[in-house]
Short mmCIF file of C-alpha atoms and ligand atoms in Angstrom, two decimals:
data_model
loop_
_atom_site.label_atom_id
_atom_site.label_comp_id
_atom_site.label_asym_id
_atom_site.label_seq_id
_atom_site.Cartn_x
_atom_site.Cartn_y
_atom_site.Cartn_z
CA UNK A 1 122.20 77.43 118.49
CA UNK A 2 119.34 75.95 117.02
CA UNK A 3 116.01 78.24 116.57
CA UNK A 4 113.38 77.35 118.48
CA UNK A 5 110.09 79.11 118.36
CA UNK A 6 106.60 78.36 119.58
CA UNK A 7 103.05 79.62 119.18
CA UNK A 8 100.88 79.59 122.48
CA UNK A 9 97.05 80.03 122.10
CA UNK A 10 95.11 80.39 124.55
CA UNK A 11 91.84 78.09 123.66
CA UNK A 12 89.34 80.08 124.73
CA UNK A 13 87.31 80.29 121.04
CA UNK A 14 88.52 79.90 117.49
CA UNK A 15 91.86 80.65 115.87
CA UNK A 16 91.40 84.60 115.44
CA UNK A 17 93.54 85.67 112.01
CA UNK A 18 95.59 87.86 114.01
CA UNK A 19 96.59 84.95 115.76
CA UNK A 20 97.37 82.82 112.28
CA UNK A 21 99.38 84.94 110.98
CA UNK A 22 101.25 84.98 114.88
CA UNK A 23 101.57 81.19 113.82
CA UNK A 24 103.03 81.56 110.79
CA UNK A 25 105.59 83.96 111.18
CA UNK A 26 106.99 81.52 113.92
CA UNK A 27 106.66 78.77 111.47
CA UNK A 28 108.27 81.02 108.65
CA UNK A 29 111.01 81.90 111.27
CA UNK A 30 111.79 78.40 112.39
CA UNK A 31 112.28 77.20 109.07
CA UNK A 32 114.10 79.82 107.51
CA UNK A 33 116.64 79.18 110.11
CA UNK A 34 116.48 75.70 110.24
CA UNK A 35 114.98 75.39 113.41
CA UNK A 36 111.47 74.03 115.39
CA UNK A 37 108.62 75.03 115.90
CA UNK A 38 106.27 74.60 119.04
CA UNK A 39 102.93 74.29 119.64
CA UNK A 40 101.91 75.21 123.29
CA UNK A 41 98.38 75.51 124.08
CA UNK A 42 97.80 77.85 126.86
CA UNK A 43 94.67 76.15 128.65
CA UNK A 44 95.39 77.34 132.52
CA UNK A 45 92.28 79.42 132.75
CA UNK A 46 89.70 76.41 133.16
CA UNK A 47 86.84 77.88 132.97
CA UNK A 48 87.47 80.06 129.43
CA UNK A 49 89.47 76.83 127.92
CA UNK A 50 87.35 74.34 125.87
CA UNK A 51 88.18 71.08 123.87
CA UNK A 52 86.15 72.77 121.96
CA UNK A 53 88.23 75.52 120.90
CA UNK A 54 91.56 73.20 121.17
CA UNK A 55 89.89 71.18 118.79
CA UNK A 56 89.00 74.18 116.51
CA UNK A 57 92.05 76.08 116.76
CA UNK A 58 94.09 72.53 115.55
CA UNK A 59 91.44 72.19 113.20
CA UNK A 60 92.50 75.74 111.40
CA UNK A 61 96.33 75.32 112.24
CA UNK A 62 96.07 72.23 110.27
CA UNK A 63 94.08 73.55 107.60
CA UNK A 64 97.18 76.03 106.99
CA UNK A 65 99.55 73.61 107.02
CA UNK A 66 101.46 75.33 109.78
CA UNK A 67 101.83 72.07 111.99
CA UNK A 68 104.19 71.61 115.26
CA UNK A 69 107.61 69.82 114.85
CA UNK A 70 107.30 68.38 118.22
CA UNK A 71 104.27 67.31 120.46
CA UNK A 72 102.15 70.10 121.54
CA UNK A 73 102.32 70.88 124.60
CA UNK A 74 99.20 71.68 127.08
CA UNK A 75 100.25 74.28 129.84
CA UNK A 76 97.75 73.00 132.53
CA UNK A 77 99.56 69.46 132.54
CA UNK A 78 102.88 71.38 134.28
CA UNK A 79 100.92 73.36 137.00
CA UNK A 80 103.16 70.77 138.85
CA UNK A 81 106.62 71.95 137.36
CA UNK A 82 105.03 75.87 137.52
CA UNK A 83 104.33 75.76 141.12
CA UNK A 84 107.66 74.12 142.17
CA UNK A 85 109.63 76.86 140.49
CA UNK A 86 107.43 79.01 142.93
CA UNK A 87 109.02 77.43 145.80
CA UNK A 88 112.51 77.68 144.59
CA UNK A 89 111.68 81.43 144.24
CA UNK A 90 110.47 81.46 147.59
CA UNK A 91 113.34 78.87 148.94
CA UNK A 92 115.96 81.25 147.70
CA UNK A 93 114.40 84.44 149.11
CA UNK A 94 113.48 85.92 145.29
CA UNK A 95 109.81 85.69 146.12
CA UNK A 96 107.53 85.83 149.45
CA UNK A 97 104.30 84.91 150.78
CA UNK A 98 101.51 87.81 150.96
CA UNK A 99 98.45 87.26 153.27
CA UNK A 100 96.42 90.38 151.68
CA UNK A 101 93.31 90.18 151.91
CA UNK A 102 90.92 90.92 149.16
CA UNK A 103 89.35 94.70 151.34
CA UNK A 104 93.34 95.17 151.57
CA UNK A 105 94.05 94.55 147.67
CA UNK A 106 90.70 96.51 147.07
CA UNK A 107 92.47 99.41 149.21
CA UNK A 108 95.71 99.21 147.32
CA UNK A 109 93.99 99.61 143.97
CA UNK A 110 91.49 102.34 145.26
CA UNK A 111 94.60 104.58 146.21
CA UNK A 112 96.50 104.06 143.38
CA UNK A 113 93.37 105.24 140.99
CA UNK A 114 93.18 108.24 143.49
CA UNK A 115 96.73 109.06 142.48
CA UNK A 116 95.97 108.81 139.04
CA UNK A 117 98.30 105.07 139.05
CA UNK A 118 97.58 102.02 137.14
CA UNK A 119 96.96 99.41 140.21
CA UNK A 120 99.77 97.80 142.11
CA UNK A 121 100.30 95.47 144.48
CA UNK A 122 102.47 97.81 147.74
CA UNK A 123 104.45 95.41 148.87
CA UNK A 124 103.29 95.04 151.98
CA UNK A 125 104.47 91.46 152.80
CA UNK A 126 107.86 92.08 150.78
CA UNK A 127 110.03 92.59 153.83
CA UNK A 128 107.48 92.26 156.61
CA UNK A 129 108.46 90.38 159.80
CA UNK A 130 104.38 90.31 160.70
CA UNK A 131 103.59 86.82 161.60
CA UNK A 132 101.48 85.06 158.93
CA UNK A 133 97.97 85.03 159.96
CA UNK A 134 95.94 82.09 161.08
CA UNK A 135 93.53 80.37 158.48
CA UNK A 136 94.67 82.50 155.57
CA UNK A 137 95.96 81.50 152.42
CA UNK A 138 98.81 83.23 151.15
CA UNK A 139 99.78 83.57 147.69
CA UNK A 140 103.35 83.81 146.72
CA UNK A 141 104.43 87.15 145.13
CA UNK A 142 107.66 87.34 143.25
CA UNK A 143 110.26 89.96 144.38
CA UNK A 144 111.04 92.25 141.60
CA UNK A 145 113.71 94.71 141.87
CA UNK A 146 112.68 98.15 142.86
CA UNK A 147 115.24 100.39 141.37
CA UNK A 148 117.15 100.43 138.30
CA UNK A 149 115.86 99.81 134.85
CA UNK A 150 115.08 96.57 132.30
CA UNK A 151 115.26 97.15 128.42
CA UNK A 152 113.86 94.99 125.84
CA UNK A 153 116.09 95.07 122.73
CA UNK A 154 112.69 93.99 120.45
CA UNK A 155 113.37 92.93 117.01
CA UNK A 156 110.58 94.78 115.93
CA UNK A 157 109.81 97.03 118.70
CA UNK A 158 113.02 98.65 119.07
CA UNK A 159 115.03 98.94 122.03
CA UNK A 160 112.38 99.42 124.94
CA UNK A 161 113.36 100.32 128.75
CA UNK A 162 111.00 100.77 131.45
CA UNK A 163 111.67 101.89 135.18
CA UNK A 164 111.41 99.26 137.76
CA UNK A 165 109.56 101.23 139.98
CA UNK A 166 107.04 100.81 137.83
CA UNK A 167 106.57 97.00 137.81
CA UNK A 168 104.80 95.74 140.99
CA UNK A 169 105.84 92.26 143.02
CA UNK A 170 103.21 90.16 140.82
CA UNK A 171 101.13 87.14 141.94
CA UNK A 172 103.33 84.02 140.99
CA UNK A 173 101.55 81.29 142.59
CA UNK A 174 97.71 81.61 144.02
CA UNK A 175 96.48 80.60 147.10
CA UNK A 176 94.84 77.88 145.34
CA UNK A 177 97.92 76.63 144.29
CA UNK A 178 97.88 77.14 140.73
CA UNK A 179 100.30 79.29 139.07
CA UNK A 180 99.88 82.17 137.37
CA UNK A 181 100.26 82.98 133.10
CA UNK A 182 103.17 84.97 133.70
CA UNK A 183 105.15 82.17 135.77
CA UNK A 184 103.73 79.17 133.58
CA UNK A 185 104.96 80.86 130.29
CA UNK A 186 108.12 81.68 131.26
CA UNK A 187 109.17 78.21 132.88
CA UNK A 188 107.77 76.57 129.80
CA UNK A 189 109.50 78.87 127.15
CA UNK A 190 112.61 77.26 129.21
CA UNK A 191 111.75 73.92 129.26
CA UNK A 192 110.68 74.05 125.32
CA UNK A 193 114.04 76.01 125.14
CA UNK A 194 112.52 78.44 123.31
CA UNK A 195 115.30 80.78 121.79
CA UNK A 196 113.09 83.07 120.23
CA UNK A 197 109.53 84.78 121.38
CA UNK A 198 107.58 85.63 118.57
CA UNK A 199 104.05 87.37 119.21
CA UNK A 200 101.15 90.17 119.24
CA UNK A 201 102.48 93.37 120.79
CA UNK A 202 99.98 93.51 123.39
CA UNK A 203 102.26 91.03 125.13
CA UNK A 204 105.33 93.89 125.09
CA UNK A 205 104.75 94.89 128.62
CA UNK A 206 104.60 91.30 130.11
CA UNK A 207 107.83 90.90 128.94
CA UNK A 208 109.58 93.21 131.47
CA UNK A 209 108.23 90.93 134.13
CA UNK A 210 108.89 88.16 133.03
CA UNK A 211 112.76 89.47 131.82
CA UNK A 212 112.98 89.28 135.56
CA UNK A 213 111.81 86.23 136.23
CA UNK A 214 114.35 84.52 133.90
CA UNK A 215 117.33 86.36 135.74
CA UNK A 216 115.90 85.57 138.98
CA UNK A 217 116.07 81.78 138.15
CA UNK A 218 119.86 82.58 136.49
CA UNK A 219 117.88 81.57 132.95
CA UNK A 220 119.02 83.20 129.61
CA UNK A 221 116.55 85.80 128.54
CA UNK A 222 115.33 84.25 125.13
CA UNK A 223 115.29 87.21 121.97
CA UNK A 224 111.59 89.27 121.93
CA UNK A 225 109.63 90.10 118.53
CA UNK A 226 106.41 92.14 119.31
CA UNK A 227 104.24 91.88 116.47
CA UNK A 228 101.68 94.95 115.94
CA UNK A 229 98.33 94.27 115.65
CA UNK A 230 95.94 93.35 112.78
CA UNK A 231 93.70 96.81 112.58
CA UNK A 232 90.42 96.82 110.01
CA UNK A 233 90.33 99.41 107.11
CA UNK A 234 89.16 101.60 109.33
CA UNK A 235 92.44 102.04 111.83
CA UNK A 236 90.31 100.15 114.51
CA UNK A 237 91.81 97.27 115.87
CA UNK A 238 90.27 94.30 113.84
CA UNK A 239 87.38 92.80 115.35
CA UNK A 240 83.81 91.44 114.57
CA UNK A 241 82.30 94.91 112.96
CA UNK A 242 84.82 94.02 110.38
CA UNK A 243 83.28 91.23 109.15
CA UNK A 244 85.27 87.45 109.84
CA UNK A 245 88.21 87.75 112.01
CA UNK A 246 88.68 83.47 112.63
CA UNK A 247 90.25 81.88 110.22
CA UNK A 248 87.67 78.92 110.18
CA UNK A 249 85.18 81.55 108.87
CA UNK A 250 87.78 82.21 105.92
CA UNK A 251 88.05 78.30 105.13
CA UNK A 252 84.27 77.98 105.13
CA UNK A 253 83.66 80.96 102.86
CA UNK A 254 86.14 79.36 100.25
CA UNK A 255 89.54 80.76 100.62
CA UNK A 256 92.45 78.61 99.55
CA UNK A 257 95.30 77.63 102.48
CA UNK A 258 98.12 79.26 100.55
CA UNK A 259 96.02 82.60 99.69
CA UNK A 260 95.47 83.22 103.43
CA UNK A 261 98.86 82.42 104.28
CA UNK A 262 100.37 84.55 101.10
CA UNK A 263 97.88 86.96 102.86
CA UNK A 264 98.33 87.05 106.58
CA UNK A 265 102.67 87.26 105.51
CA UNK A 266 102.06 90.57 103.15
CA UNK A 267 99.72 91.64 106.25
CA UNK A 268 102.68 93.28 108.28
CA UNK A 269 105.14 91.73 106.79
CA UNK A 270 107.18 92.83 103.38
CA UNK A 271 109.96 91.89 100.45
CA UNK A 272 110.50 94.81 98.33
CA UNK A 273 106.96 95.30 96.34
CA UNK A 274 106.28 91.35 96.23
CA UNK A 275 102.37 90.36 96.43
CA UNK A 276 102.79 86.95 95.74
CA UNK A 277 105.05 84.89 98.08
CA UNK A 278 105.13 80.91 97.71
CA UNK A 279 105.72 79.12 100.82
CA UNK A 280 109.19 78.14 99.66
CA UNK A 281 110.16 81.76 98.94
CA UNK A 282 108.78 83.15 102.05
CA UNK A 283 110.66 80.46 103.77
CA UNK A 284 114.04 81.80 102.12
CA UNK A 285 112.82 85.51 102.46
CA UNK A 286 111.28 85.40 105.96
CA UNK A 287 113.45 87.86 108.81
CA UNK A 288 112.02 89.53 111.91
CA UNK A 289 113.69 92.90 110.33
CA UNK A 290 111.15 92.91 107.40
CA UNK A 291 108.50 92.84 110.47
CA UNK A 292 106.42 95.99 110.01
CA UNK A 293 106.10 98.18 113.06
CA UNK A 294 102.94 100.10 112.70
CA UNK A 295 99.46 97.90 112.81
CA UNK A 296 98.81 96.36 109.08
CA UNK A 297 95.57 97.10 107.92
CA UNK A 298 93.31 94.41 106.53
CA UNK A 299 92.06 94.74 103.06
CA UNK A 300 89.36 91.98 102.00
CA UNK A 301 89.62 93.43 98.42
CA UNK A 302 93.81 91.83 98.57
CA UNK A 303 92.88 88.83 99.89
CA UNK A 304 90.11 88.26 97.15
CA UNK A 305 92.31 89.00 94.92
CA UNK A 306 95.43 86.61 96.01
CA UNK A 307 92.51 84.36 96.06
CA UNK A 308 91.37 84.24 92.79
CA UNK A 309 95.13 84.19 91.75
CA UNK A 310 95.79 80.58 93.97
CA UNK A 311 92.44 79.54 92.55
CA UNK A 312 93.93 80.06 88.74
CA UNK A 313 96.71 78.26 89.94
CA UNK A 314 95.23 75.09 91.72
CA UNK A 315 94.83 71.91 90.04
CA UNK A 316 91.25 71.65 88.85
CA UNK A 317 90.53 68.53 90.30
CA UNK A 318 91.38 70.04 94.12
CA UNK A 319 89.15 72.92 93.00
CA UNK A 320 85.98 70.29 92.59
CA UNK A 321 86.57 68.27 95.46
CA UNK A 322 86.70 71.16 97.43
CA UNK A 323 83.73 72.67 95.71
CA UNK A 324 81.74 69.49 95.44
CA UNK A 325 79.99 69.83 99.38
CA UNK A 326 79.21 72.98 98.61
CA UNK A 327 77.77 72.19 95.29
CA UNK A 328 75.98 69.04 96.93
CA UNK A 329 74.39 71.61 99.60
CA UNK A 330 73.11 74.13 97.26
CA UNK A 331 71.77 71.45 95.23
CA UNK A 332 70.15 69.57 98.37
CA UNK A 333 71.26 66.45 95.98
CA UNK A 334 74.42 64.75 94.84
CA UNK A 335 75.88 65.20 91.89
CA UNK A 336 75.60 63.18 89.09
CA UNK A 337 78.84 61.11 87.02
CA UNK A 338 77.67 63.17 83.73
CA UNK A 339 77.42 66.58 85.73
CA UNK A 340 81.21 66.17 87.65
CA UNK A 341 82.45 65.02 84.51
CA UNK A 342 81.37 68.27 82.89
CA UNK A 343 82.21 70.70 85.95
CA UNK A 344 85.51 69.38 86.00
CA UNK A 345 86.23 69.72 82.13
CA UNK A 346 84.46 72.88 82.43
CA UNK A 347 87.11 73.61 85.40
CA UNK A 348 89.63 75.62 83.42
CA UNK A 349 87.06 78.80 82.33
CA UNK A 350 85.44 78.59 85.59
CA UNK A 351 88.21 79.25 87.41
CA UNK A 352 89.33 81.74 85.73
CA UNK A 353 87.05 84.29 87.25
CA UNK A 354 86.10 83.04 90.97
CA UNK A 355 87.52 84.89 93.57
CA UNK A 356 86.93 82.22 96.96
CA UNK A 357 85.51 78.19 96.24
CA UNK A 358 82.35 79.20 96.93
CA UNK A 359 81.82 81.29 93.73
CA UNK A 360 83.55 78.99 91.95
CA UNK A 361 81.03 76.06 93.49
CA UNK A 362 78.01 78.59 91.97
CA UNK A 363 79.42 79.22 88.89
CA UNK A 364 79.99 75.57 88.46
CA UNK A 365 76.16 75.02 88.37
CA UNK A 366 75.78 76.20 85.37
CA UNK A 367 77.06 72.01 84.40
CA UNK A 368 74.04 70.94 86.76
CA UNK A 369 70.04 70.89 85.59
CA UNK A 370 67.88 72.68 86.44
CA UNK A 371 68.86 75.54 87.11
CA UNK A 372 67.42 79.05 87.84
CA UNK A 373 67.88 81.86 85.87
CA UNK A 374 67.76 85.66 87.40
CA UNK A 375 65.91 88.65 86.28
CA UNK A 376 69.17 89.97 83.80
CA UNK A 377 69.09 86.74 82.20
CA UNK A 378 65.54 86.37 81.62
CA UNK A 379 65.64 89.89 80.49
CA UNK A 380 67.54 88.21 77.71
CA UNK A 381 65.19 86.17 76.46
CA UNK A 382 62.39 88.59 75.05
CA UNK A 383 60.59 87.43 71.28
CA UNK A 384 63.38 88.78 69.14
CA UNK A 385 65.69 86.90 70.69
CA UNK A 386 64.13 84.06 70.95
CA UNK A 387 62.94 84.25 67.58
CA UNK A 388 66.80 84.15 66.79
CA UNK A 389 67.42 81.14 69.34
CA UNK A 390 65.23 79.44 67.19
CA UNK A 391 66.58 79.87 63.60
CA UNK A 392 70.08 78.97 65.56
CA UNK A 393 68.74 75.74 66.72
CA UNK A 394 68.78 74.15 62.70
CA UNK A 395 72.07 75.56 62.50
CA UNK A 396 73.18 73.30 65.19
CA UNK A 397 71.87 70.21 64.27
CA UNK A 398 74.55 69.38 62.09
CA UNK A 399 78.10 71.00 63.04
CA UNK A 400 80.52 69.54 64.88
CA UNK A 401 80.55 69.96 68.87
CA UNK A 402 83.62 71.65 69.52
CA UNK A 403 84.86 75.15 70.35
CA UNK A 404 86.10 76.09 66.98
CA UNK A 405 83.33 74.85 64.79
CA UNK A 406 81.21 76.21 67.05
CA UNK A 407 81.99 79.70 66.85
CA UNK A 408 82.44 79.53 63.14
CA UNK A 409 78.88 78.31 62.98
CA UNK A 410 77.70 81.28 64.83
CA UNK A 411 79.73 83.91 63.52
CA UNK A 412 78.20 82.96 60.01
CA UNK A 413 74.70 83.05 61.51
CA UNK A 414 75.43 86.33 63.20
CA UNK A 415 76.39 87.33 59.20
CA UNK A 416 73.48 85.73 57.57
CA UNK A 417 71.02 87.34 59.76
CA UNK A 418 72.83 90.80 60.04
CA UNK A 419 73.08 90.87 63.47
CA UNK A 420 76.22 91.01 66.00
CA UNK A 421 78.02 88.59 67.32
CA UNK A 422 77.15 89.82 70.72
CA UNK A 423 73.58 89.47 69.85
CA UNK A 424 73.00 86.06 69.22
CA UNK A 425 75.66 85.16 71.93
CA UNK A 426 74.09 86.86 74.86
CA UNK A 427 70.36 85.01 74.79
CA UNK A 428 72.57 82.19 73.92
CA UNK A 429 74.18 82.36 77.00
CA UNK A 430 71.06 82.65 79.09
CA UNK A 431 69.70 79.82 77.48
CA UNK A 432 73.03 77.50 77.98
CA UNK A 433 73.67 78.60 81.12
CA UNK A 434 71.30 80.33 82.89
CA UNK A 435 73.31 83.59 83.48
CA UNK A 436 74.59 87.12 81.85
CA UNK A 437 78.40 86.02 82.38
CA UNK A 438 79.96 82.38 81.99
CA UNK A 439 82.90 81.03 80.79
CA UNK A 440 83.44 80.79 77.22
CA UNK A 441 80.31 79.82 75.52
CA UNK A 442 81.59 77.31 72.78
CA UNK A 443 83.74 76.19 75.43
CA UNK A 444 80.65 75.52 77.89
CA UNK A 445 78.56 73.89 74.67
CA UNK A 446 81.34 71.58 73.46
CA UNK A 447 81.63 70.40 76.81
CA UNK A 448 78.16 70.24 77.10
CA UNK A 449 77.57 68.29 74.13
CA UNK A 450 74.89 68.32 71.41
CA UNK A 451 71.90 66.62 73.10
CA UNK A 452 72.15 68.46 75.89
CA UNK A 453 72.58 72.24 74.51
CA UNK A 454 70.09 71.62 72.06
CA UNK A 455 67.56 70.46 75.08
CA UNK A 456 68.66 73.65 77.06
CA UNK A 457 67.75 76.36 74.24
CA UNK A 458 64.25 74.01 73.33
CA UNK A 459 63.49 74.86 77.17
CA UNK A 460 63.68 78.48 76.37
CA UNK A 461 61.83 78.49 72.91
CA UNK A 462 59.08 76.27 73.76
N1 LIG B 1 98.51 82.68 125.40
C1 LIG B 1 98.83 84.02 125.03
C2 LIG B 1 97.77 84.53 124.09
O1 LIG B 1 97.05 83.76 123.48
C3 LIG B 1 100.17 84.12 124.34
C4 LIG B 1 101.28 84.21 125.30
C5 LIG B 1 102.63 84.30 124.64
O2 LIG B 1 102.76 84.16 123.42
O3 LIG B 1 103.58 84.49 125.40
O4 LIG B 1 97.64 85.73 123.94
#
């Protein structure tokens, strides 16, 4: 049998992280086993379904790198194929037409709150010899059995039985016509030949219904994995009060592709005490069994950290063409062939200490002129110190512009004018760059060069 899995958003807004890391683990499960995976975009409610959101939701999948081994499919394109599998339900006496009107439906649901009941449907047209009334369109309910039980054996939920009693004849095809989610999923899970449903666990109860349907058409049952929840640090399920929850948000605000997958897998999913999972060894690793079953919790702290970890890993010059927009916007200018030069030399101590690309696009401005300096730093540059900056500044003239000569020269002013290292560094920091904290200093003046150091502490002194 060959594994085939498929993720089915509904495009109603963006991609929601919850909804990524749904994504992935089909994408981690398909491959791990060799398999496909399926993109199905779930568009049947017309009026909440955008391009829009198709566009964005693509847009992010892409951005991850989880992309579709086949096609994608769009649901609303099959209504066709949906509402014919209606009929044969209804041809073959597994389903019915139901002339309820809405006061009737209205009834139905009033009683059942009265007795304390979720609402159901009573069956009123299940086994009724009533002729169909005139000028009313009926919708066609399927007939689910009454007695008995159904049990989900979930890969991650656990064995899970429910009473039939307790599932009402649902709403298969409307009066309109157009089918409903629960028959459009399960006829295209069979057409895609989907062996494997992989999603959030809010879907756990539609699966008992939809159990049925497959046996009802003589189809095999594909394998369930109910996937808890993303909650915030606060228990709460995850939602805007929590800051971000689309993954577009995360790729604007600088995260790296492989941190928010390495991410959204440790988020409810685990090997052993491993933080950092390649794509390769996730691929190897990846089993529904090492599926958490209580809601992960998500920490912005871990994924700031995983970040800055893929950021010390990327190649530098990724790292400035994906900070140069953002460098370009701050600036309200391009970028000069002299400053890029420098930022990306300069690439190896910046990135040592950015935790998303957009900290590491602010940082990098410390290669661009002019540039501001905050209160710390021009706390930093009282008379003392600037009486020092300017006894440096002969010192300079003649050594040799790299790293090592450079701290030599300063370490034997530091000496000469019995004063700390520290203290001749730190104004000579604010002067380079601007700031309290940078990258190594020698580092930032060697790649700076003479001329241009020497012009930034003369801007201070004068
Ligand atoms: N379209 C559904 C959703 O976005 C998913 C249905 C499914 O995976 O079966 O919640």
């Amino acid at each position: 049998m060959t594994v085939r899995v498929r993720f089915a958003p509904s495009p109603t807004g963006f991609l929601h992280i919850g909804s990524a890391r749904t994504a992935l683990f089909n994408y981690l499960f398909a491959k791990h086993h060799n398999g496909k995976y399926l993109l199905r975009v779930e568009d049947t409610d017309r009026e909440r379904s955008t391009p829009e959101a198709v566009d964005a939701i693509f847009k992010s999948l892409k951005w991850l790198g989880i992309e579709a081994d086949e096609e994608p499919v769009f649901q609303f394109s099959r209504y066709k194929r949906h509402a014919e599998i209606a009929n044969q339900l209804l041809n073959e006496g597994k389903a019915y037409y139901c002339y309820c009107s809405p006061e009737e439906l209205q009834a139905m649901r009033e009683e059942s709150a009265a007795n304390g009941r979720p609402p159901r449907y009573n069956g009123m047209w299940r086994d009724s010899d009533q002729t169909a009334p005139v000028g009313i369109k009926p919708v066609i309910r399927f007939k689910s059995p009454q007695t008995g039980y159904v049990t989900i054996s979930d890969h991650v939920q656990g064995t899970v039985t429910v009473k039939n009693s307790q599932l009402d004849d649902m709403v298969l095809l409307r009066a309109d016509g157009t089918p409903t989610y629960m028959l459009s999923v399960v006829v295209d899970d069979h057409d895609m030949k989907i062996t494997h449903i992989i999603r959030g666990d809010d879907h756990l109860t539609n699966s008992f219904r939809q159990h049925h349907i497959y046996k009802a058409l003589g189809w095999d049952v594909p394998e369930f994995a109910h996937i808890p929840l993303i909650h915030g640090a606060d228990g709460a399920k995850l939602s805007k009060r929590h800051g971000a929850t689309g993954a577009d948000a995360y790729q604007d605000q600088g995260y790296l592709a492989e941190a928010m997958k390495n991410y959204l897998l440790r988020l409810g999913w685990g090997h052993g005490d491993d933080e950092i999972i390649s794509e390769e060894q996730a691929i190897k690793w990846f089993t529904l069994e090492g599926i958490g079953r209580s809601p992960a919790r998500f920490d912005i702290i871990k994924l700031n950290n995983l970040n800055g970890h893929y950021i010390r890993q990327a190649d530098n010059q990724r790292l400035f063409d994906l900070c140069l927009p953002i460098i370009e916007s701050m600036l309200e200018r391009t970028v000069t062939p002299l400053e890029s030069d420098h930022i990306l030399k300069g690439m190896n101590g910046l990135k040592e200490r950015a935790k998303t690309i957009v900290e590491l696009a602010d940082s990098s401005l410390i290669y661009v002129r002019p540039f501001d300096r905050d209160e710390k730093a021009q706390a930093m540059l009282g008379n003392e110190n600037l009486a020092l900056l300017k006894n440096l500044q002969q010192n300079l003239n003649s050594v040799d512009f790299n790293e090592s000569a450079l701290e030599v020269t300063l370490r034997n002013f530091a000496d000469t004018a019995k004063v700390k290292l520290g203290q001749v560094a730190a104004p000579l920091r604010v002067a380079i760059t601007g700031r309290v904290v940078s990258p190594s200093l020698f580092e930032v003046m060697a790649i700076l060069g003479r001329e241009e150091s020497l012009s930034r502490i003369e801007r201070v002194i004068l």
